[in-house]
Amino acid sequence: MTKKFPLFHPFSRRLHIILLCMVGFFCTTFMRIHFALTMTCMVNSTALAVKNDQNISLIEEIDLVSNGQCGAASEDGHQKIVVDYGGELIWNSYEQNLIFSGTFWGSLITVLPSMFFIERFSARHVLQMSVAVYILITLITPFLATNFGYFAVFVARVGMGLGEGFIIPTNNAIIGNWFPSSEKSTALSIFTLGNQIASAGGSPVIAALCASDLGWPATFYFAGIFGTIWSIIWYFTASSHPSKVKVMTKKEREYLLANVKSTSIPYIKILTSPAFLAQLQCQFFVNLIMTMFQIYLPAYFKEVLHLGVIANGTFTSIPNIFNMIFKIFWGIGIDKFKEKNILSNTTAVKLSHGFASYGSAFSLFLLAFFVDCSNPTTGLVIFCMMYCSMGTFVSGFYTSLLSLAPQYTATMSAISMFCAMIGRLSTPAFASILRKEGTASEWQNIFIGLALAHIASGSIFLIFGSGDLQEWAKIDENVTELKSEKEKLKEAEEGVVMEEEDVRNERLATLVKEDSLCL
């Protein structure tokens, strides 16, 4: 048996790869979701309210909170409080939702074909091209917004989505090639840190740029430049598979290559697997809910809690820090329990997913009934609790995806991400139905709806989910092992034949030499 080479080691090449993937995920997520906070700076809230014939009470730019101004300010109760960050674009909620949905429409087109590209081309190069699309669209967005309007930005975001459809499947394929099952929860926890870093570290930066003399266009240029730097580093240092790496310790290479297998793809068995179907519905609901917070949380802080732009960025950032820390410790702990056989793989993913689903639902009920602009700090604490709960999704349904049949990671990831993209695409529609004017009562209904979705989805996964290698995958794995043994036996036989030929040649050479001496 090949001796394990530690993951957390200065010369661990797979640690270097997962850190590169994490930073790349940060770049793509940041380029996609920073628009949520930037949009609050781009749009002129006062002009929109006047355009809608609303009687408003305007709150100019504030640094912290609105000092408890929660409801109507006039005696007739019809005056709406508006917090304005000084934007100049007049885009209504329909136009904003259309722009937010652009990336999801684009990714819906490419996410399924992505598995064929990954199987035929290097996942490393596919990821490189996808990020290049992100960078280009990000850099030209300010020009499109100010000169051509919301629809041009929507079309550009659809183009960005074409690249997004490749992001998760390519990263999952790379992780599947580089990490054994016992390390997948840890690897995924590290990789998905990019998501939280994009919000935790990116939101304060975006808020500061919006509030500065550079204005909101600077947020797009900052994101594009950062993505370009990562892209250059990735091009010169990354690899899709351990077998293609030149700089790597012999022990780690042997350890990883012993876990790499490739077989034909049983599509029917994959699509009829209850465990995989349970994972698919999790992808739909979790992505719908998380996209809701990624896109609309800054709007909630502005509309309901009446936070200023700096406070908005801070409140968006802090819960992601808690998510980031809790997710890493949970992922490492779960893997340790699995390694010591304290928890089975299935028990581990169900425990993680149950904690995430029911913990998040509880937090959402608290937000719905106990938080308004009079107690924003309480809301922040509850958001931190919820984000800690959601951090364990990585060790739940996401780890399940990479554990059911590791040799089919690219295909299953593409199918899974298709469901995820449908969930993300449903988010603007869901928001437009329940959020029309951004009132506290509308947000209460949104939180209750999301809580019920968490409970339903989590319950389905607890019944049908799994973290074990599936029987239909084991059959193919045995076939692969048999082929491997036959190949080894053939190589051994060829080696014996070659050795016999070498002996004969050596004897012949000796006789020739002796004859030469006699002559």
Short mmCIF file of C-alpha atoms in Angstrom, two decimals:
data_model
loop_
_atom_site.label_atom_id
_atom_site.label_comp_id
_atom_site.label_asym_id
_atom_site.label_seq_id
_atom_site.Cartn_x
_atom_site.Cartn_y
_atom_site.Cartn_z
CA MET A 1 0.00 0.00 0.00
CA THR A 2 1.33 3.44 -0.95
CA LYS A 3 2.21 5.53 2.10
CA LYS A 4 0.13 8.69 2.54
CA PHE A 5 1.83 11.99 1.84
CA PRO A 6 0.40 14.72 4.16
CA LEU A 7 -1.82 17.40 2.64
CA PHE A 8 -0.63 20.18 4.92
CA HIS A 9 3.06 20.08 4.05
CA PRO A 10 5.27 22.83 2.56
CA PHE A 11 6.05 20.62 -0.46
CA SER A 12 2.52 19.25 -0.89
CA ARG A 13 1.75 19.93 -4.53
CA ARG A 14 -1.96 19.23 -4.10
CA LEU A 15 -2.06 21.87 -1.35
CA HIS A 16 -0.56 24.35 -3.81
CA ILE A 17 -3.15 23.36 -6.43
CA ILE A 18 -6.15 23.70 -4.10
CA LEU A 19 -4.92 27.10 -2.92
CA LEU A 20 -4.61 28.21 -6.55
CA CYS A 21 -8.13 26.93 -7.25
CA MET A 22 -9.39 28.75 -4.16
CA VAL A 23 -7.89 32.07 -5.27
CA GLY A 24 -9.28 31.52 -8.77
CA PHE A 25 -12.71 30.83 -7.31
CA PHE A 26 -12.38 34.03 -5.29
CA CYS A 27 -11.64 35.98 -8.48
CA THR A 28 -14.58 34.59 -10.46
CA THR A 29 -17.00 34.91 -7.54
CA PHE A 30 -15.80 38.43 -6.82
CA MET A 31 -16.21 39.49 -10.45
CA ARG A 32 -19.73 38.06 -10.44
CA ILE A 33 -21.18 39.03 -7.03
CA HIS A 34 -19.54 42.39 -6.40
CA PHE A 35 -22.19 43.75 -8.76
CA ALA A 36 -24.75 43.26 -5.94
CA LEU A 37 -23.17 45.87 -3.68
CA THR A 38 -21.95 48.01 -6.57
CA MET A 39 -25.51 48.19 -7.92
CA THR A 40 -26.62 50.01 -4.75
CA CYS A 41 -24.01 52.67 -5.61
CA MET A 42 -24.83 52.81 -9.33
CA VAL A 43 -28.57 53.37 -9.01
CA ASN A 44 -30.12 56.72 -8.04
CA SER A 45 -32.65 55.61 -5.42
CA THR A 46 -34.16 59.07 -5.06
CA ALA A 47 -34.88 59.41 -8.78
CA LEU A 48 -36.44 55.96 -8.84
CA ALA A 49 -38.73 56.76 -5.90
CA VAL A 50 -39.83 60.03 -7.52
CA LYS A 51 -40.35 58.25 -10.85
CA ASN A 52 -42.65 55.81 -9.06
CA ASP A 53 -44.65 58.75 -7.60
CA GLN A 54 -43.70 57.86 -4.05
CA ASN A 55 -43.77 60.40 -1.21
CA ILE A 56 -40.26 60.03 0.18
CA SER A 57 -38.18 61.00 3.16
CA LEU A 58 -34.59 61.07 1.91
CA ILE A 59 -31.65 59.97 4.02
CA GLU A 60 -28.44 61.26 2.48
CA GLU A 61 -25.21 59.29 2.59
CA ILE A 62 -24.59 57.91 6.08
CA ASP A 63 -21.62 56.07 7.51
CA LEU A 64 -23.33 53.75 9.96
CA VAL A 65 -27.10 53.37 10.43
CA SER A 66 -30.19 55.51 10.19
CA ASN A 67 -30.67 55.83 13.97
CA GLY A 68 -33.77 53.69 14.10
CA GLN A 69 -35.81 55.40 11.38
CA CYS A 70 -37.76 52.31 10.46
CA GLY A 71 -41.08 53.23 9.00
CA ALA A 72 -43.19 56.04 7.70
CA ALA A 73 -42.12 59.53 8.67
CA SER A 74 -45.35 61.42 7.99
CA GLU A 75 -48.68 61.42 9.79
CA ASP A 76 -50.54 59.80 6.92
CA GLY A 77 -48.14 56.85 6.98
CA HIS A 78 -47.42 56.96 3.25
CA GLN A 79 -43.97 58.48 3.28
CA LYS A 80 -41.21 56.09 2.31
CA ILE A 81 -37.69 56.41 3.71
CA VAL A 82 -35.05 56.24 0.98
CA VAL A 83 -31.32 55.76 1.59
CA ASP A 84 -29.38 57.10 -1.40
CA TYR A 85 -25.71 56.30 -2.08
CA GLY A 86 -25.40 58.95 -4.80
CA GLY A 87 -25.74 56.85 -7.98
CA GLU A 88 -26.65 58.27 -11.36
CA LEU A 89 -28.31 55.36 -13.22
CA ILE A 90 -32.09 55.03 -13.17
CA TRP A 91 -32.65 51.29 -13.38
CA ASN A 92 -35.84 49.95 -11.83
CA SER A 93 -36.13 46.64 -9.96
CA TYR A 94 -37.13 44.76 -13.14
CA GLU A 95 -34.06 45.99 -15.00
CA GLN A 96 -31.79 45.20 -12.03
CA ASN A 97 -33.20 41.68 -11.74
CA LEU A 98 -32.71 41.15 -15.48
CA ILE A 99 -29.04 42.15 -15.18
CA PHE A 100 -28.52 39.86 -12.18
CA SER A 101 -30.05 36.95 -14.11
CA GLY A 102 -27.70 37.41 -17.10
CA THR A 103 -24.88 35.20 -15.84
CA PHE A 104 -27.33 32.45 -14.96
CA TRP A 105 -28.84 32.40 -18.46
CA GLY A 106 -25.36 32.16 -19.97
CA SER A 107 -24.18 29.40 -17.66
CA LEU A 108 -27.34 27.42 -18.31
CA ILE A 109 -26.23 27.16 -21.95
CA THR A 110 -22.69 25.90 -21.29
CA VAL A 111 -22.81 23.93 -18.03
CA LEU A 112 -23.90 20.62 -19.61
CA PRO A 113 -21.56 20.82 -22.66
CA SER A 114 -18.74 21.64 -20.24
CA MET A 115 -18.28 17.95 -19.36
CA PHE A 116 -17.45 17.12 -22.99
CA PHE A 117 -14.88 19.91 -23.15
CA ILE A 118 -13.31 18.76 -19.87
CA GLU A 119 -13.09 15.16 -21.09
CA ARG A 120 -11.44 16.17 -24.38
CA PHE A 121 -9.28 19.09 -23.34
CA SER A 122 -7.16 19.97 -20.34
CA ALA A 123 -9.33 21.17 -17.43
CA ARG A 124 -6.56 23.63 -16.65
CA HIS A 125 -6.86 25.33 -20.04
CA VAL A 126 -10.66 25.25 -20.02
CA LEU A 127 -10.62 27.05 -16.66
CA GLN A 128 -8.09 29.56 -18.01
CA MET A 129 -10.32 30.47 -20.94
CA SER A 130 -13.40 30.74 -18.72
CA VAL A 131 -11.69 33.20 -16.39
CA ALA A 132 -10.51 35.21 -19.42
CA VAL A 133 -14.17 35.69 -20.41
CA TYR A 134 -14.93 36.88 -16.88
CA ILE A 135 -12.10 39.41 -16.97
CA LEU A 136 -13.06 40.85 -20.35
CA ILE A 137 -16.73 41.33 -19.44
CA THR A 138 -15.86 42.83 -16.05
CA LEU A 139 -13.54 45.44 -17.55
CA ILE A 140 -16.00 46.65 -20.21
CA THR A 141 -19.08 46.78 -17.96
CA PRO A 142 -18.69 50.43 -16.78
CA PHE A 143 -18.44 51.59 -20.40
CA LEU A 144 -21.54 49.62 -21.38
CA ALA A 145 -23.54 50.80 -18.38
CA THR A 146 -22.89 54.50 -18.88
CA ASN A 147 -23.12 54.55 -22.69
CA PHE A 148 -25.56 51.84 -23.74
CA GLY A 149 -27.81 51.18 -20.74
CA TYR A 150 -29.03 48.20 -18.79
CA PHE A 151 -29.75 45.86 -21.72
CA ALA A 152 -26.18 46.04 -23.01
CA VAL A 153 -24.99 45.13 -19.50
CA PHE A 154 -27.47 42.24 -19.44
CA VAL A 155 -26.10 40.88 -22.74
CA ALA A 156 -22.55 41.21 -21.42
CA ARG A 157 -23.50 39.32 -18.26
CA VAL A 158 -24.95 36.54 -20.41
CA GLY A 159 -21.52 36.35 -22.05
CA MET A 160 -19.92 36.13 -18.61
CA GLY A 161 -22.31 33.30 -17.80
CA LEU A 162 -21.03 31.31 -20.79
CA GLY A 163 -17.70 31.22 -18.97
CA GLU A 164 -19.29 30.56 -15.59
CA GLY A 165 -20.80 27.31 -16.82
CA PHE A 166 -17.28 25.83 -16.91
CA ILE A 167 -16.00 27.12 -13.55
CA ILE A 168 -17.35 24.57 -11.05
CA PRO A 169 -17.15 21.46 -13.30
CA THR A 170 -13.51 22.18 -14.21
CA ASN A 171 -12.53 22.83 -10.60
CA ASN A 172 -14.37 19.69 -9.46
CA ALA A 173 -12.58 17.65 -12.13
CA ILE A 174 -9.21 19.00 -10.96
CA ILE A 175 -10.06 18.29 -7.30
CA GLY A 176 -11.24 14.80 -8.26
CA ASN A 177 -7.88 14.14 -9.96
CA TRP A 178 -5.80 15.49 -7.09
CA PHE A 179 -7.54 14.38 -3.88
CA PRO A 180 -8.50 10.97 -2.47
CA SER A 181 -11.90 10.47 -0.78
CA SER A 182 -10.49 10.88 2.72
CA GLU A 183 -9.43 14.46 1.92
CA LYS A 184 -12.34 15.68 -0.18
CA SER A 185 -14.21 17.54 2.59
CA THR A 186 -11.05 19.38 3.56
CA ALA A 187 -10.17 20.14 -0.08
CA LEU A 188 -13.67 21.43 -0.83
CA SER A 189 -13.68 23.52 2.34
CA ILE A 190 -10.45 25.18 1.24
CA PHE A 191 -11.60 25.61 -2.35
CA THR A 192 -14.96 27.17 -1.47
CA LEU A 193 -13.24 29.61 0.87
CA GLY A 194 -12.88 31.71 -2.28
CA ASN A 195 -16.61 32.33 -2.12
CA GLN A 196 -16.48 33.70 1.43
CA ILE A 197 -13.27 35.66 0.87
CA ALA A 198 -14.95 37.35 -2.09
CA SER A 199 -17.70 38.62 0.21
CA ALA A 200 -15.75 39.02 3.45
CA GLY A 201 -12.72 40.70 1.94
CA GLY A 202 -14.30 42.11 -1.19
CA SER A 203 -17.35 43.85 0.26
CA PRO A 204 -15.44 46.40 2.39
CA VAL A 205 -13.16 47.13 -0.59
CA ILE A 206 -16.15 47.66 -2.88
CA ALA A 207 -17.86 49.88 -0.31
CA ALA A 208 -14.69 51.96 0.10
CA LEU A 209 -14.26 52.35 -3.68
CA CYS A 210 -17.90 53.32 -4.08
CA ALA A 211 -17.59 55.96 -1.37
CA SER A 212 -14.30 57.29 -2.77
CA ASP A 213 -13.70 59.83 -5.54
CA LEU A 214 -12.99 56.93 -7.92
CA GLY A 215 -16.64 55.92 -7.80
CA TRP A 216 -18.34 52.66 -8.68
CA PRO A 217 -16.50 52.05 -12.03
CA ALA A 218 -13.31 51.45 -10.03
CA THR A 219 -14.86 48.31 -8.52
CA PHE A 220 -14.97 46.66 -11.95
CA TYR A 221 -11.40 47.64 -12.83
CA PHE A 222 -10.12 46.38 -9.48
CA ALA A 223 -11.84 43.01 -9.95
CA GLY A 224 -10.58 42.65 -13.54
CA ILE A 225 -6.97 43.47 -12.66
CA PHE A 226 -6.95 41.01 -9.75
CA GLY A 227 -8.35 38.28 -12.01
CA THR A 228 -5.66 38.98 -14.63
CA ILE A 229 -2.87 38.55 -12.05
CA TRP A 230 -4.29 35.18 -10.96
CA SER A 231 -4.68 34.07 -14.58
CA ILE A 232 -0.98 34.68 -15.29
CA ILE A 233 0.10 32.73 -12.18
CA TRP A 234 -2.28 29.86 -13.05
CA TYR A 235 -0.93 29.59 -16.59
CA PHE A 236 2.66 29.03 -15.43
CA THR A 237 2.12 26.91 -12.31
CA ALA A 238 -1.09 24.83 -12.50
CA SER A 239 -1.79 21.32 -13.75
CA SER A 240 -4.94 19.26 -14.29
CA HIS A 241 -3.49 15.97 -13.07
CA PRO A 242 -0.63 14.77 -10.80
CA SER A 243 0.86 12.77 -13.67
CA LYS A 244 1.50 16.00 -15.62
CA VAL A 245 3.43 17.82 -12.89
CA LYS A 246 7.20 18.10 -13.22
CA VAL A 247 7.99 19.60 -9.81
CA MET A 248 6.59 17.17 -7.24
CA THR A 249 7.91 14.76 -4.61
CA LYS A 250 8.07 11.10 -5.65
CA LYS A 251 6.11 9.97 -2.57
CA GLU A 252 3.20 12.30 -3.23
CA ARG A 253 3.08 11.38 -6.92
CA GLU A 254 2.92 7.66 -6.12
CA TYR A 255 0.30 8.26 -3.44
CA LEU A 256 -1.97 10.25 -5.76
CA LEU A 257 -1.55 8.13 -8.89
CA ALA A 258 -2.61 5.09 -6.87
CA ASN A 259 -6.04 6.75 -6.46
CA VAL A 260 -6.64 7.81 -10.09
CA LYS A 261 -8.95 5.70 -12.25
CA SER A 262 -10.79 6.27 -15.53
CA THR A 263 -13.71 4.31 -17.01
CA SER A 264 -16.61 4.72 -19.43
CA ILE A 265 -19.55 6.78 -18.18
CA PRO A 266 -22.80 4.97 -17.19
CA TYR A 267 -25.25 7.83 -17.77
CA ILE A 268 -28.38 5.79 -17.00
CA LYS A 269 -27.07 4.61 -13.63
CA ILE A 270 -25.96 8.13 -12.72
CA LEU A 271 -29.32 9.71 -13.60
CA THR A 272 -31.34 7.04 -11.76
CA SER A 273 -29.27 7.01 -8.57
CA PRO A 274 -31.42 8.16 -5.58
CA ALA A 275 -28.32 9.51 -3.83
CA PHE A 276 -27.36 11.59 -6.85
CA LEU A 277 -30.94 12.83 -7.37
CA ALA A 278 -31.03 13.88 -3.70
CA GLN A 279 -27.84 15.82 -4.31
CA LEU A 280 -29.35 17.48 -7.38
CA GLN A 281 -32.32 18.91 -5.51
CA CYS A 282 -29.89 20.21 -2.87
CA GLN A 283 -27.96 21.98 -5.62
CA PHE A 284 -31.15 23.66 -6.79
CA PHE A 285 -32.39 24.90 -3.42
CA VAL A 286 -29.04 25.75 -1.85
CA ASN A 287 -27.96 27.74 -4.91
CA LEU A 288 -31.29 29.56 -5.04
CA ILE A 289 -30.96 30.53 -1.38
CA MET A 290 -27.26 31.42 -1.42
CA THR A 291 -27.64 33.44 -4.61
CA MET A 292 -30.48 35.31 -2.94
CA PHE A 293 -28.10 36.45 -0.23
CA GLN A 294 -25.16 37.08 -2.56
CA ILE A 295 -27.21 39.36 -4.79
CA TYR A 296 -29.86 40.91 -2.56
CA LEU A 297 -28.34 41.05 0.93
CA PRO A 298 -26.83 44.53 0.30
CA ALA A 299 -30.29 45.66 -0.83
CA TYR A 300 -31.80 44.29 2.41
CA PHE A 301 -29.25 46.17 4.49
CA LYS A 302 -30.04 49.33 2.56
CA GLU A 303 -33.84 49.01 2.32
CA VAL A 304 -34.77 47.47 5.68
CA LEU A 305 -31.90 48.12 8.08
CA HIS A 306 -31.12 51.52 6.48
CA LEU A 307 -27.34 51.09 6.58
CA GLY A 308 -24.94 53.48 4.90
CA VAL A 309 -22.63 52.20 2.18
CA ILE A 310 -19.63 51.62 4.50
CA ALA A 311 -21.74 49.82 7.08
CA ASN A 312 -23.39 47.87 4.27
CA GLY A 313 -20.03 46.56 3.12
CA THR A 314 -19.06 45.71 6.71
CA PHE A 315 -22.31 43.90 7.47
CA THR A 316 -22.00 41.94 4.20
CA SER A 317 -18.43 41.00 5.05
CA ILE A 318 -18.57 39.85 8.68
CA PRO A 319 -20.96 36.85 8.29
CA ASN A 320 -18.73 35.48 5.53
CA ILE A 321 -15.73 35.58 7.88
CA PHE A 322 -17.63 33.41 10.38
CA ASN A 323 -18.65 31.08 7.53
CA MET A 324 -15.06 30.80 6.36
CA ILE A 325 -13.60 29.94 9.78
CA PHE A 326 -16.37 27.55 10.82
CA LYS A 327 -16.32 25.72 7.48
CA ILE A 328 -12.60 24.97 7.64
CA PHE A 329 -12.69 23.64 11.20
CA TRP A 330 -15.82 21.60 10.49
CA GLY A 331 -14.38 20.13 7.26
CA ILE A 332 -11.08 19.13 8.86
CA GLY A 333 -12.88 17.72 11.91
CA ILE A 334 -15.30 15.66 9.80
CA ASP A 335 -12.41 14.20 7.77
CA LYS A 336 -10.58 13.28 10.98
CA PHE A 337 -13.67 11.48 12.29
CA LYS A 338 -13.97 9.60 8.99
CA GLU A 339 -10.28 8.71 9.00
CA LYS A 340 -10.60 7.25 12.53
CA ASN A 341 -13.81 5.40 11.56
CA ILE A 342 -15.82 7.30 14.16
CA LEU A 343 -18.20 8.45 11.42
CA SER A 344 -19.01 6.68 8.19
CA ASN A 345 -18.92 8.70 4.98
CA THR A 346 -22.72 8.74 4.73
CA THR A 347 -23.23 9.69 8.38
CA ALA A 348 -20.70 12.51 7.96
CA VAL A 349 -22.41 14.08 4.93
CA LYS A 350 -25.89 13.72 6.45
CA LEU A 351 -24.79 15.20 9.79
CA SER A 352 -23.17 18.12 8.00
CA HIS A 353 -26.10 18.75 5.70
CA GLY A 354 -28.70 18.42 8.45
CA PHE A 355 -26.85 20.94 10.60
CA ALA A 356 -26.64 23.34 7.65
CA SER A 357 -30.29 23.02 6.60
CA TYR A 358 -32.03 23.13 9.96
CA GLY A 359 -29.59 25.61 11.50
CA SER A 360 -30.08 28.00 8.57
CA ALA A 361 -33.88 27.61 8.72
CA PHE A 362 -33.89 28.47 12.43
CA SER A 363 -31.79 31.59 11.79
CA LEU A 364 -34.10 32.69 8.96
CA PHE A 365 -37.15 32.46 11.21
CA LEU A 366 -35.35 34.64 13.76
CA LEU A 367 -34.57 37.22 11.04
CA ALA A 368 -38.17 37.20 9.86
CA PHE A 369 -39.75 37.87 13.25
CA PHE A 370 -37.18 39.60 15.44
CA VAL A 371 -35.06 41.96 13.27
CA ASP A 372 -35.74 45.42 11.83
CA CYS A 373 -33.76 48.66 11.53
CA SER A 374 -34.11 49.37 15.26
CA ASN A 375 -31.78 46.44 16.07
CA PRO A 376 -29.35 45.97 13.14
CA THR A 377 -26.67 44.51 15.45
CA THR A 378 -29.03 41.70 16.41
CA GLY A 379 -29.56 41.04 12.73
CA LEU A 380 -25.82 40.88 12.17
CA VAL A 381 -25.41 38.29 14.97
CA ILE A 382 -28.17 36.13 13.50
CA PHE A 383 -26.66 36.39 10.02
CA CYS A 384 -23.33 35.21 11.47
CA MET A 385 -25.12 32.21 13.03
CA MET A 386 -26.79 31.41 9.72
CA TYR A 387 -23.60 31.68 7.71
CA CYS A 388 -21.82 29.36 10.17
CA SER A 389 -24.59 26.82 9.59
CA MET A 390 -24.41 27.18 5.81
CA GLY A 391 -20.64 26.57 5.94
CA THR A 392 -21.26 22.88 6.62
CA PHE A 393 -23.05 22.42 3.29
CA VAL A 394 -19.60 21.83 1.80
CA SER A 395 -19.11 18.76 4.00
CA GLY A 396 -22.68 17.71 3.22
CA PHE A 397 -24.21 17.56 -0.24
CA TYR A 398 -21.12 18.96 -1.97
CA THR A 399 -18.83 16.25 -0.56
CA SER A 400 -21.51 13.72 -1.48
CA LEU A 401 -21.23 14.79 -5.13
CA LEU A 402 -17.51 14.00 -5.24
CA SER A 403 -17.85 10.75 -3.25
CA LEU A 404 -20.61 8.84 -5.04
CA ALA A 405 -18.47 7.96 -8.09
CA PRO A 406 -15.14 9.84 -8.09
CA GLN A 407 -14.16 8.61 -11.56
CA TYR A 408 -17.19 10.37 -13.06
CA THR A 409 -16.63 13.69 -11.31
CA ALA A 410 -16.60 15.87 -14.43
CA THR A 411 -19.85 14.44 -15.82
CA MET A 412 -21.73 14.44 -12.52
CA SER A 413 -20.49 17.94 -11.70
CA ALA A 414 -21.78 19.27 -15.01
CA ILE A 415 -25.22 17.72 -14.46
CA SER A 416 -25.25 18.91 -10.86
CA MET A 417 -24.25 22.42 -11.85
CA PHE A 418 -27.03 22.49 -14.43
CA CYS A 419 -29.50 22.11 -11.55
CA ALA A 420 -27.53 24.69 -9.59
CA MET A 421 -27.79 27.16 -12.46
CA ILE A 422 -31.55 26.63 -12.69
CA GLY A 423 -31.67 27.44 -8.97
CA ARG A 424 -29.60 30.59 -9.48
CA LEU A 425 -31.70 31.57 -12.48
CA SER A 426 -34.85 31.17 -10.36
CA THR A 427 -33.54 33.60 -7.74
CA PRO A 428 -34.33 36.89 -9.56
CA ALA A 429 -37.79 35.54 -10.43
CA PHE A 430 -38.38 34.53 -6.82
CA ALA A 431 -37.16 37.92 -5.62
CA SER A 432 -39.26 39.87 -8.13
CA ILE A 433 -42.42 38.09 -6.96
CA LEU A 434 -41.88 38.76 -3.24
CA ARG A 435 -39.76 41.94 -3.32
CA LYS A 436 -41.41 44.79 -5.18
CA GLU A 437 -40.72 47.85 -3.02
CA GLY A 438 -38.18 46.42 -0.56
CA THR A 439 -40.38 46.73 2.53
CA ALA A 440 -39.76 44.90 5.80
CA SER A 441 -42.91 42.79 5.35
CA GLU A 442 -41.73 41.64 1.91
CA TRP A 443 -38.40 40.57 3.32
CA GLN A 444 -40.17 38.75 6.14
CA ASN A 445 -42.02 36.65 3.55
CA ILE A 446 -38.76 36.00 1.72
CA PHE A 447 -37.03 34.73 4.88
CA ILE A 448 -39.95 32.46 5.77
CA GLY A 449 -40.04 31.02 2.25
CA LEU A 450 -36.28 30.34 2.28
CA ALA A 451 -36.51 28.69 5.72
CA LEU A 452 -39.22 26.29 4.52
CA ALA A 453 -37.14 25.49 1.43
CA HIS A 454 -34.15 24.63 3.67
CA ILE A 455 -36.27 22.28 5.78
CA ALA A 456 -37.78 20.47 2.79
CA SER A 457 -34.51 20.09 0.90
CA GLY A 458 -32.55 19.01 3.99
CA SER A 459 -35.13 16.37 4.86
CA ILE A 460 -34.96 14.83 1.39
CA PHE A 461 -31.18 14.59 1.59
CA LEU A 462 -31.28 13.00 5.05
CA ILE A 463 -33.52 10.26 3.63
CA PHE A 464 -31.83 9.54 0.29
CA GLY A 465 -28.36 11.16 0.47
CA SER A 466 -25.11 9.22 0.69
CA GLY A 467 -21.39 9.77 1.04
CA ASP A 468 -20.30 6.27 0.01
CA LEU A 469 -19.08 4.92 -3.30
CA GLN A 470 -22.18 3.61 -5.06
CA GLU A 471 -22.63 -0.01 -6.10
CA TRP A 472 -22.86 0.84 -9.80
CA ALA A 473 -19.56 2.70 -9.46
CA LYS A 474 -17.93 -0.18 -7.58
CA ILE A 475 -18.66 -2.56 -10.45
CA ASP A 476 -16.92 -0.31 -12.92
CA GLU A 477 -14.12 0.25 -10.44
CA ASN A 478 -13.55 -3.52 -10.16
CA VAL A 479 -13.43 -3.79 -13.92
CA THR A 480 -10.86 -1.02 -14.00
CA GLU A 481 -8.79 -2.77 -11.32
CA LEU A 482 -8.98 -6.04 -13.29
CA LYS A 483 -7.80 -4.27 -16.43
CA SER A 484 -5.03 -2.68 -14.42
CA GLU A 485 -3.93 -6.08 -13.06
CA LYS A 486 -3.95 -7.54 -16.58
CA GLU A 487 -1.83 -4.67 -17.82
CA LYS A 488 0.61 -5.15 -14.95
CA LEU A 489 0.79 -8.91 -15.67
CA LYS A 490 1.37 -8.23 -19.36
CA GLU A 491 4.12 -5.75 -18.49
CA ALA A 492 5.68 -8.29 -16.16
CA GLU A 493 5.61 -10.99 -18.86
CA GLU A 494 7.12 -8.59 -21.37
CA GLY A 495 9.75 -7.73 -18.78
CA VAL A 496 10.65 -11.44 -18.39
CA VAL A 497 10.90 -11.84 -22.16
CA MET A 498 13.08 -8.76 -22.43
CA GLU A 499 15.22 -10.00 -19.58
CA GLU A 500 15.73 -13.39 -21.33
CA GLU A 501 16.63 -11.58 -24.56
CA ASP A 502 19.11 -9.41 -22.67
CA VAL A 503 20.73 -12.53 -21.17
CA ARG A 504 21.05 -14.14 -24.62
CA ASN A 505 22.50 -10.96 -26.10
CA GLU A 506 24.95 -10.68 -23.24
CA ARG A 507 26.13 -14.28 -23.73
CA LEU A 508 26.47 -13.74 -27.49
CA ALA A 509 28.49 -10.59 -26.87
CA THR A 510 30.76 -12.54 -24.52
CA LEU A 511 31.34 -15.26 -27.11
CA VAL A 512 32.14 -12.67 -29.78
CA LYS A 513 34.53 -11.00 -27.40
CA GLU A 514 36.25 -14.30 -26.57
CA ASP A 515 36.51 -15.18 -30.26
CA SER A 516 38.03 -11.80 -30.94
CA LEU A 517 40.63 -12.37 -28.27
CA CYS A 518 41.50 -15.74 -29.78
CA LEU A 519 42.00 -14.14 -33.14
#
